[in-house]
mmCIF file of C-alpha atoms and ligand atoms in Angstrom:
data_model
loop_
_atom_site.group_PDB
_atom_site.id
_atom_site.type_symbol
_atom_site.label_atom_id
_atom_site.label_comp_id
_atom_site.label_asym_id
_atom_site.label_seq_id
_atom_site.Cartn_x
_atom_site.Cartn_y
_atom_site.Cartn_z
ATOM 1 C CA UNK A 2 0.000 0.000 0.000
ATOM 2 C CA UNK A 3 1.282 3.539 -0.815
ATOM 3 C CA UNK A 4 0.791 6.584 0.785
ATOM 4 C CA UNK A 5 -1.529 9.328 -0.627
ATOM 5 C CA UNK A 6 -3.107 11.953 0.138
ATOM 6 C CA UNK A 7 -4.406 12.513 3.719
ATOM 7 C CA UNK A 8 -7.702 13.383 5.880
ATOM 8 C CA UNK A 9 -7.569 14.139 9.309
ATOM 9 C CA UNK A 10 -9.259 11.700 11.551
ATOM 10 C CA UNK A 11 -11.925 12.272 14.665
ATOM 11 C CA UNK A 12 -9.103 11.696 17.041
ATOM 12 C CA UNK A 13 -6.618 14.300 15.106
ATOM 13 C CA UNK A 14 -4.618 11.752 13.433
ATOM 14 C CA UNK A 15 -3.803 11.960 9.771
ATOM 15 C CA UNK A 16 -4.461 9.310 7.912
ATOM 16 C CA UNK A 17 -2.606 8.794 4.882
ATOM 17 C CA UNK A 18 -3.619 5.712 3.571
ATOM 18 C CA UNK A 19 -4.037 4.591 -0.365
ATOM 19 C CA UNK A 20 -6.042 1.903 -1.377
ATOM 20 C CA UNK A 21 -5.353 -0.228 -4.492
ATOM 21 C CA UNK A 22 -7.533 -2.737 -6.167
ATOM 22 C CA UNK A 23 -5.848 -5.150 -3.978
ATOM 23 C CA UNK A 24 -7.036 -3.519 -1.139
ATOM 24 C CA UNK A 25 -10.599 -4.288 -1.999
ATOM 25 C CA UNK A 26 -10.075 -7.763 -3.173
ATOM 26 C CA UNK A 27 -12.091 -10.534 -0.824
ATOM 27 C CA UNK A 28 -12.429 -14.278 -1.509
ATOM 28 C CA UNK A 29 -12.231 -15.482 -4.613
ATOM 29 C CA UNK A 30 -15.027 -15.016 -6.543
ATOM 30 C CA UNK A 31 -16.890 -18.777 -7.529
ATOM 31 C CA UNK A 32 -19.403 -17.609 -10.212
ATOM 32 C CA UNK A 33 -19.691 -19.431 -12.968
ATOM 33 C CA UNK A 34 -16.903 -18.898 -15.954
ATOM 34 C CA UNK A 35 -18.251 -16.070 -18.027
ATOM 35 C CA UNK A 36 -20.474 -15.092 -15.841
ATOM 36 C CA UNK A 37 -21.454 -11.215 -15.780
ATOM 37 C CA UNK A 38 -21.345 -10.997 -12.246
ATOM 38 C CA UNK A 39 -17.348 -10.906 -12.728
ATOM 39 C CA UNK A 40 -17.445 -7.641 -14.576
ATOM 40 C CA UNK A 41 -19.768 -6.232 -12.074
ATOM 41 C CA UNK A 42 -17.820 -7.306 -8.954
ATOM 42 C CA UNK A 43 -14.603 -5.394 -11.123
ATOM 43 C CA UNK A 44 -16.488 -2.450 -11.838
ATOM 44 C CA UNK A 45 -17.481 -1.958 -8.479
ATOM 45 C CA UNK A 46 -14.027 -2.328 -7.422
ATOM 46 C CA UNK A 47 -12.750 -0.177 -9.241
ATOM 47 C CA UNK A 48 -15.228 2.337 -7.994
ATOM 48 C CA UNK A 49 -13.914 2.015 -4.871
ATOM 49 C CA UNK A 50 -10.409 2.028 -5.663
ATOM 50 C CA UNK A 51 -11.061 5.852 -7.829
ATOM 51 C CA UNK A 52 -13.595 7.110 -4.668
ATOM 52 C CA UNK A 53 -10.422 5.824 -2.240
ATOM 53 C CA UNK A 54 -13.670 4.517 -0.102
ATOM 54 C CA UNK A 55 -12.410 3.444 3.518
ATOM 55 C CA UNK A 56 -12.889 -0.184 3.594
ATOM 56 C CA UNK A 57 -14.242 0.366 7.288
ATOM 57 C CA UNK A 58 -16.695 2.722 5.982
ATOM 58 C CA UNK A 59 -18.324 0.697 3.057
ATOM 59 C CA UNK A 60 -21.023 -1.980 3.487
ATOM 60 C CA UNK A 61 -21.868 -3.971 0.393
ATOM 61 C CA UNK A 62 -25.246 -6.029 1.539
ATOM 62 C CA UNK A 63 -26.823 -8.262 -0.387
ATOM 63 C CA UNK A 64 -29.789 -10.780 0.156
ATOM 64 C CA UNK A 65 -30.016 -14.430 -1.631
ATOM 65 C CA UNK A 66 -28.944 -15.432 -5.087
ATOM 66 C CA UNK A 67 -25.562 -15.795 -6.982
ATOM 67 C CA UNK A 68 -25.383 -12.406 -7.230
ATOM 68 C CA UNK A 69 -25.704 -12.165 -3.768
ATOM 69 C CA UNK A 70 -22.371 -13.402 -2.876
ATOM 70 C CA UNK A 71 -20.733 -10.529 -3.832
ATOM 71 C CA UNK A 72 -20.447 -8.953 -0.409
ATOM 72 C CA UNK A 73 -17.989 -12.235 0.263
ATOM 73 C CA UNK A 74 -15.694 -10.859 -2.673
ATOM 74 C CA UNK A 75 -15.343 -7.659 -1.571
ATOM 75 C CA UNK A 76 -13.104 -6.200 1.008
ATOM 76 C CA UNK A 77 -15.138 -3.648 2.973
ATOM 77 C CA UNK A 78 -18.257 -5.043 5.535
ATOM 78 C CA UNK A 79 -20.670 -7.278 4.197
ATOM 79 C CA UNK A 80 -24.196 -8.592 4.989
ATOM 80 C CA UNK A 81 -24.905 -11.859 3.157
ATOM 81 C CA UNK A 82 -28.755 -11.684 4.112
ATOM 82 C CA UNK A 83 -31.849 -13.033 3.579
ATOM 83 C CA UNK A 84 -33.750 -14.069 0.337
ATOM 84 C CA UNK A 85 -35.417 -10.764 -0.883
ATOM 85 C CA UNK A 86 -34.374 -8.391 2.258
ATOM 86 C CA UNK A 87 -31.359 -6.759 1.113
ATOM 87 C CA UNK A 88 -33.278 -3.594 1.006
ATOM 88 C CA UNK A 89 -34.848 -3.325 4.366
ATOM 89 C CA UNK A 90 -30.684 -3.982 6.243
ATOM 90 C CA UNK A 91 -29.259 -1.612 4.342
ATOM 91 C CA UNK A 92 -31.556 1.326 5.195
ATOM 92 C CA UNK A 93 -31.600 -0.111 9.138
ATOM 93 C CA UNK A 94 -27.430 0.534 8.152
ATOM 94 C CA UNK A 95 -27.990 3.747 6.712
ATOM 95 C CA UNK A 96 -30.318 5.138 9.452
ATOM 96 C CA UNK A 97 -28.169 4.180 11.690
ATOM 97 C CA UNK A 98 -24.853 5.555 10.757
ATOM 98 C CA UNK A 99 -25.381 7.775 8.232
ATOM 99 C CA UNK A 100 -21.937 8.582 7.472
ATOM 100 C CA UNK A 101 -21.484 5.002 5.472
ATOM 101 C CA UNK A 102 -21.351 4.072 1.741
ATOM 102 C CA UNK A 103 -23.764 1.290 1.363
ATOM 103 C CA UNK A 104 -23.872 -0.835 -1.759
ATOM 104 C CA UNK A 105 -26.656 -3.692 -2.626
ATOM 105 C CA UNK A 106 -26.698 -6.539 -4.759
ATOM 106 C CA UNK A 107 -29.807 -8.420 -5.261
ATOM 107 C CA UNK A 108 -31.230 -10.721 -8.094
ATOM 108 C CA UNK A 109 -34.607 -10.469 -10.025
ATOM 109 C CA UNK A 110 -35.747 -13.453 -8.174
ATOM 110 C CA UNK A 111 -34.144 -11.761 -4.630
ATOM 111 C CA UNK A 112 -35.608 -8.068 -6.009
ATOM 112 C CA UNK A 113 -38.362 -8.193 -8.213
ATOM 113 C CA UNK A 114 -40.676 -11.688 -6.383
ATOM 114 C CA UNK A 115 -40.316 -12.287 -2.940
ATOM 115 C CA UNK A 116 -37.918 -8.820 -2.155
ATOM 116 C CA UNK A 117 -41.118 -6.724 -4.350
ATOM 117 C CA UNK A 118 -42.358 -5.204 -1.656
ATOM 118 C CA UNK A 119 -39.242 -3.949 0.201
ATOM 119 C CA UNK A 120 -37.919 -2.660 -3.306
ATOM 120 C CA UNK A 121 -41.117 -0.085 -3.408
ATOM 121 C CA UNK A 122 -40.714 0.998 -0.244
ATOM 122 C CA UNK A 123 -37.136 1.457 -0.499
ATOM 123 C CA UNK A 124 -37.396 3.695 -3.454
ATOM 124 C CA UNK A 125 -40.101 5.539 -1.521
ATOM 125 C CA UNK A 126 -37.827 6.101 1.468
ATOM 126 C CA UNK A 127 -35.327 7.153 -1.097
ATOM 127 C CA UNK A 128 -32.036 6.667 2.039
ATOM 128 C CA UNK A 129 -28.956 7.627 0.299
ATOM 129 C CA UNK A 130 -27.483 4.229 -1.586
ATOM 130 C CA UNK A 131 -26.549 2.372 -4.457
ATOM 131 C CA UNK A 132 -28.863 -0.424 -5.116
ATOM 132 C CA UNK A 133 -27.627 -2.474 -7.939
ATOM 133 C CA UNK A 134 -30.119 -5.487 -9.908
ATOM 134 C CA UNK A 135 -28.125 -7.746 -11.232
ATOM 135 C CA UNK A 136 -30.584 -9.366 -13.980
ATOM 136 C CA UNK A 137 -29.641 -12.128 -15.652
ATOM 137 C CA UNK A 138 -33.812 -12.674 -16.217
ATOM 138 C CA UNK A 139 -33.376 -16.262 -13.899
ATOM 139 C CA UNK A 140 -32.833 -17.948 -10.679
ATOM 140 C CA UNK A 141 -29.314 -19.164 -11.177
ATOM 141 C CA UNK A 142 -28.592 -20.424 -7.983
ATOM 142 C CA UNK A 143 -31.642 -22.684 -7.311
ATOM 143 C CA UNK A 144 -30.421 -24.310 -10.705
ATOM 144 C CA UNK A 145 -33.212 -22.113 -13.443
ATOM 145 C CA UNK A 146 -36.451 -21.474 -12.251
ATOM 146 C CA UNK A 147 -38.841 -18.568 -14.046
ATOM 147 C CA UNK A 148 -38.382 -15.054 -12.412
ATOM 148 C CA UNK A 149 -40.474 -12.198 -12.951
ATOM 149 C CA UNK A 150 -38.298 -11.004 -15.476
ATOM 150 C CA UNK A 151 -37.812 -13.891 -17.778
ATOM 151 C CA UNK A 152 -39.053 -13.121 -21.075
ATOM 152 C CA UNK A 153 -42.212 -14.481 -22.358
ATOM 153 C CA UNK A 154 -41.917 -18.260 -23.654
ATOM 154 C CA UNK A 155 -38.383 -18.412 -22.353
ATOM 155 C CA UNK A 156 -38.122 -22.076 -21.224
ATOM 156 C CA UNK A 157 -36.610 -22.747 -17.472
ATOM 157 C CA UNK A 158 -36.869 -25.879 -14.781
ATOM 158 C CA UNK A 159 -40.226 -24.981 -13.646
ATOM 159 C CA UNK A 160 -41.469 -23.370 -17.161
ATOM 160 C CA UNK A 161 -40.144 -26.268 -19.478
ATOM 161 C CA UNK A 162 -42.672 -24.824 -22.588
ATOM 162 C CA UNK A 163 -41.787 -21.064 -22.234
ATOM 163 C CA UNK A 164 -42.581 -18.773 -19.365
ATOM 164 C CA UNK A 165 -46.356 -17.747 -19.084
ATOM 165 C CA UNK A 166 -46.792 -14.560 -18.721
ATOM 166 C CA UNK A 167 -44.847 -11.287 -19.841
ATOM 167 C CA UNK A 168 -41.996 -9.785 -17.590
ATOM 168 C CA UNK A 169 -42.217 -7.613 -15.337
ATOM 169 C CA UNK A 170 -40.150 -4.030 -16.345
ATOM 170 C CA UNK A 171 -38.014 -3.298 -13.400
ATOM 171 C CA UNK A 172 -37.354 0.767 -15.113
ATOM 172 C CA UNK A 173 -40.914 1.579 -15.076
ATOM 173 C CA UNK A 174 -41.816 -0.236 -11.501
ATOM 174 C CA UNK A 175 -39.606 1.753 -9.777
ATOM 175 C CA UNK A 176 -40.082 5.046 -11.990
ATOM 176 C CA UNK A 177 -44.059 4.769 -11.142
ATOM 177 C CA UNK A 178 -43.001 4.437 -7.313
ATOM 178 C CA UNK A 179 -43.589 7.782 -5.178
ATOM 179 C CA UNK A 180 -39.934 9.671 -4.551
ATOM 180 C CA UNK A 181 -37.741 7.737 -6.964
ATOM 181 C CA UNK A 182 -35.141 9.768 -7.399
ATOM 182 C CA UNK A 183 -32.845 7.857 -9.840
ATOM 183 C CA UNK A 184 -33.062 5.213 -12.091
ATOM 184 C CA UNK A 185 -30.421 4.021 -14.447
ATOM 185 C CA UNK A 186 -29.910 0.597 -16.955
ATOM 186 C CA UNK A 187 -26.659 0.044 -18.235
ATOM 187 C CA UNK A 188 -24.856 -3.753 -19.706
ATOM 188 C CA UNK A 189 -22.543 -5.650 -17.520
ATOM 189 C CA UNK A 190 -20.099 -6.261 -21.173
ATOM 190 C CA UNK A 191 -20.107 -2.797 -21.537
ATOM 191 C CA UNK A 192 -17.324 -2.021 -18.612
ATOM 192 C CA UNK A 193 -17.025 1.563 -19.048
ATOM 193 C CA UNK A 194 -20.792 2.493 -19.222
ATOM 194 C CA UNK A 195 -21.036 0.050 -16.428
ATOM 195 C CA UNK A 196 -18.640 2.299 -14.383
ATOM 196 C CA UNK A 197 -20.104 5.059 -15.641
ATOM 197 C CA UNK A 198 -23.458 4.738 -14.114
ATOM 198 C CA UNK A 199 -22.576 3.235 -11.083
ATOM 199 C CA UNK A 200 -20.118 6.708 -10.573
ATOM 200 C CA UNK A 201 -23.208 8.364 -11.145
ATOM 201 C CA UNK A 202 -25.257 6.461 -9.121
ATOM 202 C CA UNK A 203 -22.814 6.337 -5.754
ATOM 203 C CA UNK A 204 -22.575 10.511 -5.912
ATOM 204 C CA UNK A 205 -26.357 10.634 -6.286
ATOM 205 C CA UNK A 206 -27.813 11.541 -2.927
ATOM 206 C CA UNK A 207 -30.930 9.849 -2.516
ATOM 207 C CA UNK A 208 -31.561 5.916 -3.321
ATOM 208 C CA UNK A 209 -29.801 5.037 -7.111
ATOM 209 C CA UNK A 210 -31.627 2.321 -8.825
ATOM 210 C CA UNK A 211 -29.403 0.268 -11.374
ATOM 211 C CA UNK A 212 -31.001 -2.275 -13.614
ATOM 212 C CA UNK A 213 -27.430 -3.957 -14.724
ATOM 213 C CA UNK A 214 -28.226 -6.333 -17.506
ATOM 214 C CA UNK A 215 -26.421 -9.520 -16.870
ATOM 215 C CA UNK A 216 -25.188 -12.697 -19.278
ATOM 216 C CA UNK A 217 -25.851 -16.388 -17.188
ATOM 217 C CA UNK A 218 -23.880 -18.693 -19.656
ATOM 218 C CA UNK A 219 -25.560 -21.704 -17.975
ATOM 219 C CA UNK A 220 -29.701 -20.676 -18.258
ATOM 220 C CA UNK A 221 -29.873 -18.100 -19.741
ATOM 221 C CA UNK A 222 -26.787 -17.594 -22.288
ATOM 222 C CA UNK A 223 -28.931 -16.516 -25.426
ATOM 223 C CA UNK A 224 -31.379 -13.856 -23.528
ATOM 224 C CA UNK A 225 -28.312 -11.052 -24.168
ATOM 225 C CA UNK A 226 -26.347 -12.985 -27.355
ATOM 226 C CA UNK A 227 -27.174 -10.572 -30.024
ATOM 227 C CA UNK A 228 -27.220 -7.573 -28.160
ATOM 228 C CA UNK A 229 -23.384 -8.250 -27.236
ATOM 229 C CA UNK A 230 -22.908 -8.998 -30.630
ATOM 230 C CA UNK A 231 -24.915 -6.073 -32.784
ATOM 231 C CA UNK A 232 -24.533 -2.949 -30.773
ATOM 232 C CA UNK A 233 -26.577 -1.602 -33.341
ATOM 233 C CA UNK A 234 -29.827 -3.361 -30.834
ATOM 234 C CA UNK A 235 -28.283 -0.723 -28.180
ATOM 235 C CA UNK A 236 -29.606 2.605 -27.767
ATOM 236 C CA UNK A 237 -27.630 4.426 -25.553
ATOM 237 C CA UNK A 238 -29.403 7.764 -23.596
ATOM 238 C CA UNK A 239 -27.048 10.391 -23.606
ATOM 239 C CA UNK A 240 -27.293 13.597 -21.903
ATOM 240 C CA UNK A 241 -24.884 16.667 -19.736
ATOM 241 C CA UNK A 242 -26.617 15.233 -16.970
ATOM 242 C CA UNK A 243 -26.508 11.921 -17.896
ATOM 243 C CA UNK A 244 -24.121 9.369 -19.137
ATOM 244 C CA UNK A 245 -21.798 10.321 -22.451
ATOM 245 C CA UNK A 246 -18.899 8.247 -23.641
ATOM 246 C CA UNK A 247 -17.332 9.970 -26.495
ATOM 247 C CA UNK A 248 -14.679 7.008 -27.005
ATOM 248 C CA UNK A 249 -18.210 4.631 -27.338
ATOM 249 C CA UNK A 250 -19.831 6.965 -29.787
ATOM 250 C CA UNK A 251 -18.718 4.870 -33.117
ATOM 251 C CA UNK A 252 -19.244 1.471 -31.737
ATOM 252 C CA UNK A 253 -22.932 2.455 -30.313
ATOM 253 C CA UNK A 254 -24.309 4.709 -32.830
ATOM 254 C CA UNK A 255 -27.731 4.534 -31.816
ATOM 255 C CA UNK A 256 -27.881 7.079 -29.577
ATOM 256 C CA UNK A 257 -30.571 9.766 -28.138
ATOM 257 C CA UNK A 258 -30.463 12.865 -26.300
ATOM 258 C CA UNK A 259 -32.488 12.085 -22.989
ATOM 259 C CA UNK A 260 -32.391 14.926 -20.346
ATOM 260 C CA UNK A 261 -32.622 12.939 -16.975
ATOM 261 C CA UNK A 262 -35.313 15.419 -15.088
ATOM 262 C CA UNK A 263 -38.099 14.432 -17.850
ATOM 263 C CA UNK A 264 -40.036 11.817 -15.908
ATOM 264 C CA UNK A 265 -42.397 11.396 -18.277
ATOM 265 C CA UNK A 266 -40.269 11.154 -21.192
ATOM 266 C CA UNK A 267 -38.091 8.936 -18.881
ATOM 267 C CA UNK A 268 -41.476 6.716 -18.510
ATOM 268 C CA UNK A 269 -41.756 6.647 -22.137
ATOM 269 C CA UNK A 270 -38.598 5.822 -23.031
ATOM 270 C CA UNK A 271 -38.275 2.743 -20.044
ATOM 271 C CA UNK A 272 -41.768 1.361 -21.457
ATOM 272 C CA UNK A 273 -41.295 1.093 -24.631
ATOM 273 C CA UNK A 274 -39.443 -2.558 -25.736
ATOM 274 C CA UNK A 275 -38.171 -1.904 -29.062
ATOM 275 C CA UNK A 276 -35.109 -1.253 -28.125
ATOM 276 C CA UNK A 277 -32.627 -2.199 -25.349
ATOM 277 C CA UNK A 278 -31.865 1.154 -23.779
ATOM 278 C CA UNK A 279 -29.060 2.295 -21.433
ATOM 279 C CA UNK A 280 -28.231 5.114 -19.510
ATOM 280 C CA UNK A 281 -30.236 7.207 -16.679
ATOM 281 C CA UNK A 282 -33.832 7.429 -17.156
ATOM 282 C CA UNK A 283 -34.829 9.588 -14.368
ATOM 283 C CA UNK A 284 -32.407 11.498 -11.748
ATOM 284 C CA UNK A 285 -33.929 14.332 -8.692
ATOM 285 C CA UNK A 286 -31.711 15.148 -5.969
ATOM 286 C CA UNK A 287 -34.437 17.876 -4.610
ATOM 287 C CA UNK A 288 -36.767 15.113 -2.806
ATOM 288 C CA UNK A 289 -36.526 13.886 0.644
ATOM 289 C CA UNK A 290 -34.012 11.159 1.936
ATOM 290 C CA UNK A 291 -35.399 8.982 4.585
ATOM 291 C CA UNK A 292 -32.745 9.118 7.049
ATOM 292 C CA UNK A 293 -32.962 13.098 6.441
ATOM 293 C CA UNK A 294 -36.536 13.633 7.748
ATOM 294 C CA UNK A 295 -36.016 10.937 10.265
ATOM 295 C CA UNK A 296 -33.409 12.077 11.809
ATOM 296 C CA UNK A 297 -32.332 9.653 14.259
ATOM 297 C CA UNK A 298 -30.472 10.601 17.384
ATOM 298 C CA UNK A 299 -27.005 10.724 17.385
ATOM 299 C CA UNK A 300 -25.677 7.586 19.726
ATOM 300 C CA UNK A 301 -21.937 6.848 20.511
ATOM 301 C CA UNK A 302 -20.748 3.391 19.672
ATOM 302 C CA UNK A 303 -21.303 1.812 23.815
ATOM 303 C CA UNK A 304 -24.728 3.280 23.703
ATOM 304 C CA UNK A 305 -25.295 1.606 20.209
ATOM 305 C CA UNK A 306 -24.606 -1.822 22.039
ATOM 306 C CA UNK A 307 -26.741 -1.239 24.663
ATOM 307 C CA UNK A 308 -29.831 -0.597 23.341
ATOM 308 C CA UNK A 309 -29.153 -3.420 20.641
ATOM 309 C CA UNK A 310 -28.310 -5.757 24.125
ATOM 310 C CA UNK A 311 -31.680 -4.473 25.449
ATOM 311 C CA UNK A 312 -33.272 -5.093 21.985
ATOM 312 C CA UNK A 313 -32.227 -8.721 22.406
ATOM 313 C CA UNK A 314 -33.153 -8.808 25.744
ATOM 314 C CA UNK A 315 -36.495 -8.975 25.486
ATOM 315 C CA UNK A 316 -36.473 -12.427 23.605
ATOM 316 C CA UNK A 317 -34.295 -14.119 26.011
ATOM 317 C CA UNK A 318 -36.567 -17.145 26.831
HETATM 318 FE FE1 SF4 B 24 -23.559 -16.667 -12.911
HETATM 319 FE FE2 SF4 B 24 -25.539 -18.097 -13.992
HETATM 320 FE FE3 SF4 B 24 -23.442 -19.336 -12.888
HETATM 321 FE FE4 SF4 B 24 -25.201 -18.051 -11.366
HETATM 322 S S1 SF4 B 24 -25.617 -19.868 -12.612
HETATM 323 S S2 SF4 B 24 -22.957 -17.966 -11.163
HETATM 324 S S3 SF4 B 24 -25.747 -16.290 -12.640
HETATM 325 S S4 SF4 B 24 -23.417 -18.021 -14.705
#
């Protein structure tokens, strides 16, 4: 480790550390090989590594899935949770100490079915984190069963002639949600524009919705095969406010000026299934954060244990 620049800590001590990649580097990761959940787990990373995020004051939580490992692979504190309640930890960690980065993986299953309801009500509490879908349109871990985001007549484990009914479109669930504040969709095999929205997403202040699309070689390996080869399928949304990769511009030349404050435009433009879009849909820092109008006391670590003590206290048997 090198040194760096320096901030002065609490206690008046100057800390000068630099944190490389290394730094950030957990167990090794045991997705699948070629699974997008690599690229994801490197983007984030790297994130961390250009921030210079202080491992001890990052939290990556996650609930159940493969995607949901990811806190293991990552150097910082972790909460490897329950199946669908990602969402509900990570605000208790954000109301609680305020001063953290908190990152959250979930999967469509994890998210979008039995995590549905804590994913509105996030949004609507709208506390200051990243929440990343990682949507690879499948259960992968269970071994393939229908999500609510496989597309229609897919076949799975549990579907063998073709998923029922039509997926559900995780852009315009959250946009129709009361105080969403930011909404994004970007490709996990397009690395920069995958590092370009989370950026935008971690300096958002409110609660930053990524849809990351997301190859599964094993169930669901043609869902995002001609869209990683024909960028032409792409259309990227491209704004001052929004995302813009000049060194991208000849390889994705479907592009569309989309200012990020049009909700109803933003709406339009998540609904509508022609085309794969990426970029932010939707983006307003002027609405309330939860942990804002909440406003929790301020407690010192011993007092912190107490009342969590007491807490447990009362189900001693
Ligand atoms: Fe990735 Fe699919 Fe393997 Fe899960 S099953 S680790 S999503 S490739």
């Amino acid at each position: 480790m090198t040194h760096y620049g320096c901030s002065l800590l609490g206690c008046g001590v100057i800390d000068e550390r630099h944190f490389d990649m290394d730094d950030y580097q957990g167990a090794i990761a045991r997705w699948c090989p070629g699974c997008g959940d690599h690229s994801i787990l490197t983007a984030v990373q790297r994130l961390l590594e250009e921030e210079q995020l202080k491992p001890e004051e990052t939290v990556l939580v996650s609930g159940i899935g493969c995607s949901s490992r990811f806190p293991h692979y990552v150097k910082t504190y972790g909460f490897h949770g329950l199946h669908g309640r990602a969402l509900p930890v990570a605000i208790g960690i954000k109301l609680e100490r305020p001063e953290l980065h908190v990152f959250v993986t979930m999967g469509d299953g994890d998210c979008c079915s039995i995590g549905a309801g804590h994913w509105i009500h996030a949004t609507r509490y709208n506390a200051d984190m990243v929440a990343m879908l990682l949507d690879n349109n499948m259960y992968g871990l269970t071994k393939g069963q229908t999500s609510p985001t496989t597309p229609l007549r897919f076949p799975s484990n549990t579907q063998p002639h073709g998923s029922y009914l039509r997926p559900l479109n995780p852009l315009t669930a959250t946009l129709g949600v009361t105080n969403a504040s930011f909404v994004a969709q970007t490709a996990e095999w397009i690395p920069q524009h995958l590092f370009e929205t989370l950026k935008a997403a971690y300096h958002h202040k409110g609660f930053a919705f990524i849809r990351i699309l997301q190859r599964c070689p094993v169930y669901t390996s043609k869902i995002y095969e001609d869209a990683v080869r024909s960028p032409d399928l792409i259309e990227m949304l491209i704004h001052d406010d929004g995302i813009h990769i000049p060194d991208l511009d000849q390889i994705y030349k479907n592009q569309v000026i989309h200012d990020p404050s049009n909700l109803n435009e933003a709406y339009r433009l998540a609904q509508d299934s022609d085309r794969m879009r990426i970029g932010i849909f939707y983006r307003n820092e002027g609405l309330p954060r939860y942990e804002e109008v909440r406003r929790l006391p301020a407690r010192t670590a011993e007092e912190r244990v107490k009342l969590l003590n007491e807490e447990l206290d009362r189900y001693a048997v």
